[in-house]
């Protein structure tokens, strides 16, 4: 397995396009891609997560756009930026984070993300903003570094309505 890290640019978008050049927040992110073989036979090329180097929150940045059945399993074959497929076309980092990175480098996934992955099937997963009407009890505050600390992205602009600057 080979792990690729892309610094400050979404690898699903052309490096010099406006999306990667003009958004100052992009420089905060490390995007990860895994390439290898599953069970030694199935080729994998997975665009997985983006980690915010400031907050250490983990975000989904890729939408699966094509899958193949391989030995009875659905295997992603193509990806596009989530902005092209998500509910209201926000930048990926404005959606609720899916987890966070602990000081020792361990990634902790939030329970709602795990639940969404099962409900949506992993190959259909898209990040979202969990609104109270649809997800009673989901916090509307910024997520925390705690296994039960799910919540909003620190970049979710509605948290800062009336203020002049977001983080």
mmCIF file of C-alpha atoms in Angstrom:
data_model
loop_
_atom_site.group_PDB
_atom_site.id
_atom_site.type_symbol
_atom_site.label_atom_id
_atom_site.label_comp_id
_atom_site.label_asym_id
_atom_site.label_seq_id
_atom_site.Cartn_x
_atom_site.Cartn_y
_atom_site.Cartn_z
ATOM 1 C CA UNK A 1 0.000 0.000 0.000
ATOM 2 C CA UNK A 2 1.250 3.450 -0.920
ATOM 3 C CA UNK A 3 -0.097 6.537 0.840
ATOM 4 C CA UNK A 4 0.008 9.851 -0.997
ATOM 5 C CA UNK A 5 -0.291 13.179 0.776
ATOM 6 C CA UNK A 6 -1.232 16.318 -1.124
ATOM 7 C CA UNK A 7 -0.464 19.561 0.699
ATOM 8 C CA UNK A 8 -2.814 22.477 0.263
ATOM 9 C CA UNK A 9 -4.537 21.211 -2.870
ATOM 10 C CA UNK A 10 -7.360 18.837 -3.594
ATOM 11 C CA UNK A 11 -5.932 16.129 -5.893
ATOM 12 C CA UNK A 12 -9.314 15.732 -7.597
ATOM 13 C CA UNK A 13 -9.053 19.271 -8.975
ATOM 14 C CA UNK A 14 -6.418 20.653 -11.358
ATOM 15 C CA UNK A 15 -3.512 22.036 -9.275
ATOM 16 C CA UNK A 16 -3.538 25.490 -10.847
ATOM 17 C CA UNK A 17 -7.294 25.993 -11.070
ATOM 18 C CA UNK A 18 -8.953 28.767 -9.115
ATOM 19 C CA UNK A 19 -10.386 26.311 -6.565
ATOM 20 C CA UNK A 20 -6.900 25.303 -5.383
ATOM 21 C CA UNK A 21 -5.281 28.734 -5.784
ATOM 22 C CA UNK A 22 -7.683 31.266 -4.322
ATOM 23 C CA UNK A 23 -9.170 29.608 -1.263
ATOM 24 C CA UNK A 24 -6.836 30.504 1.617
ATOM 25 C CA UNK A 25 -8.273 27.679 3.694
ATOM 26 C CA UNK A 26 -6.931 25.050 1.283
ATOM 27 C CA UNK A 27 -3.378 25.589 2.554
ATOM 28 C CA UNK A 28 -4.485 24.234 5.924
ATOM 29 C CA UNK A 29 -5.366 20.794 4.564
ATOM 30 C CA UNK A 30 -3.515 17.582 3.837
ATOM 31 C CA UNK A 31 -5.386 15.297 1.435
ATOM 32 C CA UNK A 32 -4.784 11.558 1.555
ATOM 33 C CA UNK A 33 -5.012 8.912 -1.143
ATOM 34 C CA UNK A 34 -4.284 5.194 -0.737
ATOM 35 C CA UNK A 35 -3.141 3.030 -3.644
ATOM 36 C CA UNK A 36 -2.556 -0.700 -3.423
ATOM 37 C CA UNK A 37 -4.185 -4.099 -3.594
ATOM 38 C CA UNK A 38 -6.885 -5.591 -1.390
ATOM 39 C CA UNK A 39 -6.412 -9.265 -0.564
ATOM 40 C CA UNK A 40 -3.508 -9.153 -2.997
ATOM 41 C CA UNK A 41 -5.766 -9.156 -6.060
ATOM 42 C CA UNK A 42 -8.074 -6.137 -6.217
ATOM 43 C CA UNK A 43 -6.516 -2.841 -7.318
ATOM 44 C CA UNK A 44 -7.462 0.034 -5.039
ATOM 45 C CA UNK A 45 -7.051 3.752 -5.619
ATOM 46 C CA UNK A 46 -8.888 5.449 -2.760
ATOM 47 C CA UNK A 47 -9.275 9.173 -2.212
ATOM 48 C CA UNK A 48 -10.123 9.123 1.447
ATOM 49 C CA UNK A 49 -9.794 12.043 3.847
ATOM 50 C CA UNK A 50 -8.513 15.566 4.276
ATOM 51 C CA UNK A 51 -7.002 16.592 7.609
ATOM 52 C CA UNK A 52 -7.075 20.199 8.765
ATOM 53 C CA UNK A 53 -3.582 20.930 10.091
ATOM 54 C CA UNK A 54 -4.981 23.725 12.302
ATOM 55 C CA UNK A 55 -7.951 22.072 14.022
ATOM 56 C CA UNK A 56 -6.934 18.422 13.385
ATOM 57 C CA UNK A 57 -10.489 17.664 12.240
ATOM 58 C CA UNK A 58 -10.963 15.070 9.509
ATOM 59 C CA UNK A 59 -13.205 15.750 6.497
ATOM 60 C CA UNK A 60 -14.465 13.716 3.549
ATOM 61 C CA UNK A 61 -13.463 15.430 0.300
ATOM 62 C CA UNK A 62 -14.252 12.845 -2.396
ATOM 63 C CA UNK A 63 -17.536 11.539 -3.767
ATOM 64 C CA UNK A 64 -17.490 8.074 -5.314
ATOM 65 C CA UNK A 65 -18.835 8.367 -8.860
ATOM 66 C CA UNK A 66 -18.255 4.855 -10.223
ATOM 67 C CA UNK A 67 -18.012 1.395 -8.676
ATOM 68 C CA UNK A 68 -17.291 -2.129 -9.902
ATOM 69 C CA UNK A 69 -18.257 -5.408 -8.293
ATOM 70 C CA UNK A 70 -15.123 -7.409 -7.556
ATOM 71 C CA UNK A 71 -15.464 -10.772 -5.861
ATOM 72 C CA UNK A 72 -18.906 -9.704 -4.626
ATOM 73 C CA UNK A 73 -17.667 -6.405 -3.147
ATOM 74 C CA UNK A 74 -18.370 -2.904 -4.411
ATOM 75 C CA UNK A 75 -15.031 -1.248 -5.141
ATOM 76 C CA UNK A 76 -14.821 2.489 -5.939
ATOM 77 C CA UNK A 77 -13.304 3.205 -9.345
ATOM 78 C CA UNK A 78 -13.750 6.967 -9.800
ATOM 79 C CA UNK A 79 -14.097 10.050 -7.605
ATOM 80 C CA UNK A 80 -14.989 13.717 -7.904
ATOM 81 C CA UNK A 81 -14.900 16.583 -5.384
ATOM 82 C CA UNK A 82 -17.845 16.438 -2.960
ATOM 83 C CA UNK A 83 -18.734 20.007 -3.920
ATOM 84 C CA UNK A 84 -20.086 18.642 -7.217
ATOM 85 C CA UNK A 85 -22.410 16.150 -5.513
ATOM 86 C CA UNK A 86 -23.299 17.331 -2.018
ATOM 87 C CA UNK A 87 -26.531 18.829 -0.772
ATOM 88 C CA UNK A 88 -25.736 22.522 -1.102
ATOM 89 C CA UNK A 89 -22.396 22.708 -2.921
ATOM 90 C CA UNK A 90 -20.365 24.018 0.002
ATOM 91 C CA UNK A 91 -16.602 23.539 0.230
ATOM 92 C CA UNK A 92 -15.923 20.108 1.751
ATOM 93 C CA UNK A 93 -14.589 21.657 4.968
ATOM 94 C CA UNK A 94 -17.873 23.432 5.793
ATOM 95 C CA UNK A 95 -19.673 20.099 6.259
ATOM 96 C CA UNK A 96 -19.624 18.400 9.656
ATOM 97 C CA UNK A 97 -16.234 16.761 10.275
ATOM 98 C CA UNK A 98 -16.209 12.961 10.264
ATOM 99 C CA UNK A 99 -13.640 12.727 13.051
ATOM 100 C CA UNK A 100 -10.374 14.106 14.362
ATOM 101 C CA UNK A 101 -6.699 13.189 14.734
ATOM 102 C CA UNK A 102 -5.377 12.513 18.231
ATOM 103 C CA UNK A 103 -1.909 13.681 19.307
ATOM 104 C CA UNK A 104 -0.500 10.189 18.681
ATOM 105 C CA UNK A 105 -1.767 10.276 15.061
ATOM 106 C CA UNK A 106 -4.742 7.976 15.608
ATOM 107 C CA UNK A 107 -7.861 8.933 13.656
ATOM 108 C CA UNK A 108 -11.082 8.872 15.696
ATOM 109 C CA UNK A 109 -14.320 8.652 13.698
ATOM 110 C CA UNK A 110 -17.481 10.173 15.130
ATOM 111 C CA UNK A 111 -20.496 7.898 15.795
ATOM 112 C CA UNK A 112 -22.774 9.799 13.385
ATOM 113 C CA UNK A 113 -20.266 9.265 10.563
ATOM 114 C CA UNK A 114 -20.191 5.533 11.303
ATOM 115 C CA UNK A 115 -23.998 5.489 11.304
ATOM 116 C CA UNK A 116 -24.192 7.480 8.047
ATOM 117 C CA UNK A 117 -21.748 5.072 6.387
ATOM 118 C CA UNK A 118 -24.006 2.133 7.266
ATOM 119 C CA UNK A 119 -27.239 3.899 6.333
ATOM 120 C CA UNK A 120 -25.944 5.287 3.026
ATOM 121 C CA UNK A 121 -23.689 2.331 2.208
ATOM 122 C CA UNK A 122 -20.078 3.454 2.079
ATOM 123 C CA UNK A 123 -20.087 3.806 -1.718
ATOM 124 C CA UNK A 124 -22.920 6.374 -1.550
ATOM 125 C CA UNK A 125 -21.612 8.407 1.387
ATOM 126 C CA UNK A 126 -21.512 12.190 1.105
ATOM 127 C CA UNK A 127 -20.696 14.578 3.939
ATOM 128 C CA UNK A 128 -23.567 16.629 5.286
ATOM 129 C CA UNK A 129 -24.661 19.169 7.809
ATOM 130 C CA UNK A 130 -26.717 17.294 10.379
ATOM 131 C CA UNK A 131 -29.675 19.595 10.968
ATOM 132 C CA UNK A 132 -31.822 19.137 14.108
ATOM 133 C CA UNK A 133 -35.038 18.483 12.167
ATOM 134 C CA UNK A 134 -33.452 15.432 10.527
ATOM 135 C CA UNK A 135 -31.033 14.438 13.308
ATOM 136 C CA UNK A 136 -32.628 15.225 16.690
ATOM 137 C CA UNK A 137 -30.037 15.730 19.394
ATOM 138 C CA UNK A 138 -27.123 16.348 17.020
ATOM 139 C CA UNK A 139 -25.169 19.305 18.462
ATOM 140 C CA UNK A 140 -25.156 22.607 16.610
ATOM 141 C CA UNK A 141 -21.892 23.664 18.230
ATOM 142 C CA UNK A 142 -18.362 23.197 16.903
ATOM 143 C CA UNK A 143 -17.146 19.597 17.084
ATOM 144 C CA UNK A 144 -14.704 18.642 19.844
ATOM 145 C CA UNK A 145 -11.766 16.276 20.137
ATOM 146 C CA UNK A 146 -13.716 13.663 22.022
ATOM 147 C CA UNK A 147 -15.128 10.349 20.733
ATOM 148 C CA UNK A 148 -18.633 11.739 21.372
ATOM 149 C CA UNK A 149 -17.676 15.297 20.331
ATOM 150 C CA UNK A 150 -19.343 15.375 16.923
ATOM 151 C CA UNK A 151 -20.721 18.713 15.783
ATOM 152 C CA UNK A 152 -20.198 21.497 13.282
ATOM 153 C CA UNK A 153 -17.100 22.325 11.304
ATOM 154 C CA UNK A 154 -15.190 25.323 12.653
ATOM 155 C CA UNK A 155 -15.507 26.645 9.062
ATOM 156 C CA UNK A 156 -19.329 26.419 8.990
ATOM 157 C CA UNK A 157 -20.164 30.080 8.237
ATOM 158 C CA UNK A 158 -23.572 30.078 9.919
ATOM 159 C CA UNK A 159 -21.797 29.665 13.289
ATOM 160 C CA UNK A 160 -20.311 33.112 12.799
ATOM 161 C CA UNK A 161 -23.352 35.021 11.512
ATOM 162 C CA UNK A 162 -22.889 38.691 12.291
ATOM 163 C CA UNK A 163 -19.172 38.331 12.980
ATOM 164 C CA UNK A 164 -16.552 39.716 10.650
ATOM 165 C CA UNK A 165 -14.191 36.748 10.543
ATOM 166 C CA UNK A 166 -14.278 32.950 10.680
ATOM 167 C CA UNK A 167 -11.299 30.924 11.966
#
